[in-house]
Each structure stands twice: as C-alpha cells, then as structure tokens.
Tab-separated table of C-alpha atoms in Angstrom:
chain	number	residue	atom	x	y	z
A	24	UNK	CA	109.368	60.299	100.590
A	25	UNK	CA	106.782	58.856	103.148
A	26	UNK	CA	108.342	61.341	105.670
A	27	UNK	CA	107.463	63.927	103.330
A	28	UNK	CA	104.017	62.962	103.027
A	29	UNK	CA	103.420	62.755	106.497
A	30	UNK	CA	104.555	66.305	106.861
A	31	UNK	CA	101.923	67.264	103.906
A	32	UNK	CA	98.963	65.594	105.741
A	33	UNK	CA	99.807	66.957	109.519
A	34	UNK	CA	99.938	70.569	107.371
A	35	UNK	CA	96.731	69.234	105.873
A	36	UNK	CA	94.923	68.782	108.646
A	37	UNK	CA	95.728	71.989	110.269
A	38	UNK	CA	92.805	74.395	110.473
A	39	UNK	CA	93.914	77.845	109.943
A	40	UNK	CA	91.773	79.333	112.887
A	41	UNK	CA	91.968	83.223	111.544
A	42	UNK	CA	89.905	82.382	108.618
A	43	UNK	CA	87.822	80.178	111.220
A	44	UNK	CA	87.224	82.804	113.453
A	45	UNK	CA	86.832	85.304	110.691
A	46	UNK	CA	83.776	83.172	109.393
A	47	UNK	CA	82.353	82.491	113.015
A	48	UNK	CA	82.504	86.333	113.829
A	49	UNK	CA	80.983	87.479	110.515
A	50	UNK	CA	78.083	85.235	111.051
A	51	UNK	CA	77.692	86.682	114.581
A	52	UNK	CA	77.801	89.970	113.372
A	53	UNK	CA	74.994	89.236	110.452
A	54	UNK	CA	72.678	87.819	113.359
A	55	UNK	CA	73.855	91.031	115.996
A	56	UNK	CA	72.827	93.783	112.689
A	57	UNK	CA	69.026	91.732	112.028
A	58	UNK	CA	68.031	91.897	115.450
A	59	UNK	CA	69.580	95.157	116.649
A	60	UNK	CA	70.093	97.077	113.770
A	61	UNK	CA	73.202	98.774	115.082
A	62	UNK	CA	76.882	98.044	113.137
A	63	UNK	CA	78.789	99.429	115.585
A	64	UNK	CA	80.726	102.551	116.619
A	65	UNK	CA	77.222	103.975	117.331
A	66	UNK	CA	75.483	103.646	113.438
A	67	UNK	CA	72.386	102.694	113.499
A	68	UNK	CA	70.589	101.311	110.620
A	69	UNK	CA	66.617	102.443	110.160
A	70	UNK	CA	65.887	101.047	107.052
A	71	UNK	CA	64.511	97.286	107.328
A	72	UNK	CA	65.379	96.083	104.066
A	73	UNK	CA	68.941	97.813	104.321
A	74	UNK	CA	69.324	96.163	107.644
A	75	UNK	CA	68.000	92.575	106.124
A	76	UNK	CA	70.670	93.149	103.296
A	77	UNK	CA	73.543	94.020	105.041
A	78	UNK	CA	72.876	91.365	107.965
A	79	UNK	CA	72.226	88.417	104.864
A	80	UNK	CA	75.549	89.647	103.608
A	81	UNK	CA	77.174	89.659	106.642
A	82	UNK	CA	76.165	85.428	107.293
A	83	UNK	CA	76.796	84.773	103.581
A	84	UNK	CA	80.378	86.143	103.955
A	85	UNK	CA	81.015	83.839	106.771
A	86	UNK	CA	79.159	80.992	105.702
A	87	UNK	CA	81.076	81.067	102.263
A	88	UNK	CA	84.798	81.266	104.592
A	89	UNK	CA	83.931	77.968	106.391
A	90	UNK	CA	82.846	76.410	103.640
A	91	UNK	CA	86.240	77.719	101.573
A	92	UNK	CA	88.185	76.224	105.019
A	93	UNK	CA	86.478	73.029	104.530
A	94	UNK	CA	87.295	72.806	100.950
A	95	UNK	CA	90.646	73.723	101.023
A	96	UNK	CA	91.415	71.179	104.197
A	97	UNK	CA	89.574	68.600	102.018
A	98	UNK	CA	90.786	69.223	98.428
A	99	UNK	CA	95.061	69.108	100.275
A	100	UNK	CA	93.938	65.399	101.995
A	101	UNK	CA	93.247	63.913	98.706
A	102	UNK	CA	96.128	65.616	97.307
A	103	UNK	CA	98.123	64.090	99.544
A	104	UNK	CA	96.678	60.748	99.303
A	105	UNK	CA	96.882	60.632	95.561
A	106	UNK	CA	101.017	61.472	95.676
A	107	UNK	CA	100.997	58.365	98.290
C-alpha cells in the first residue's frame, strides 16, 4: 500500500506543462493584443474597447488555467495524504 501511495504523490506532484504553457502563452498573447492591437495572421484590431476585451479575455483565460493547475496539483496532495 505505501508503495502505492508513493506512486500517487510523485504523479501528484507532476506539473502537466501543456496546460502550463497554455496559461503562460495566453497571458502573453492578452498583453501582445493591448499594446499592439494585432492577433495575428495579419488582423488588426481598430476598435479600443474590442481590443481591451479581447486582450482581458485573453489574460483571464490563462490566469484561470494556472490557477486550475494549482488546484488540481493541490486538491491530489491532500488526497493522497488523507488515504495515508
């Protein structure tokens, strides 16, 4: 059994680093689209409060990843620790 756990909490304790670099690039993206105003492939956004939305949208998206990464991570550690 304590094999087991130890398994659980090294699986724990793993970041998965798509989501992580999902979030980091999404936040990047929201700052690139405030100051620019250009989403790529060439599109240009002229409208100031479009280009406030979108780029507010853009950090929240990757703000609310991390934060779901952190949760998870935490929420499977105490998981673990209650089984032990």
């Amino acid at each position: 059994m304590k094999k087991y756990q130890e398994k659980l909490l090294r699986k724990a304790k793993k970041i998965n680093f798509g989501f992580l670099l999902l979030g980091v690039l999404s936040i990047a993206a929201g700052i690139n689209v405030f100051f620019t105003g250009e989403i790529g492939r060439g599109g240009v956004l002229n409208d100031e409060s479009l280009r406030k939305i979108y780029s507010i949208l853009l950090v929240a998206l990757g703000i609310a990843t991390l934060i779901f990464l952190t949760k998870k991570r935490i929420s499977n550690e105490k998981l673990i620790t209650c089984l032990g």
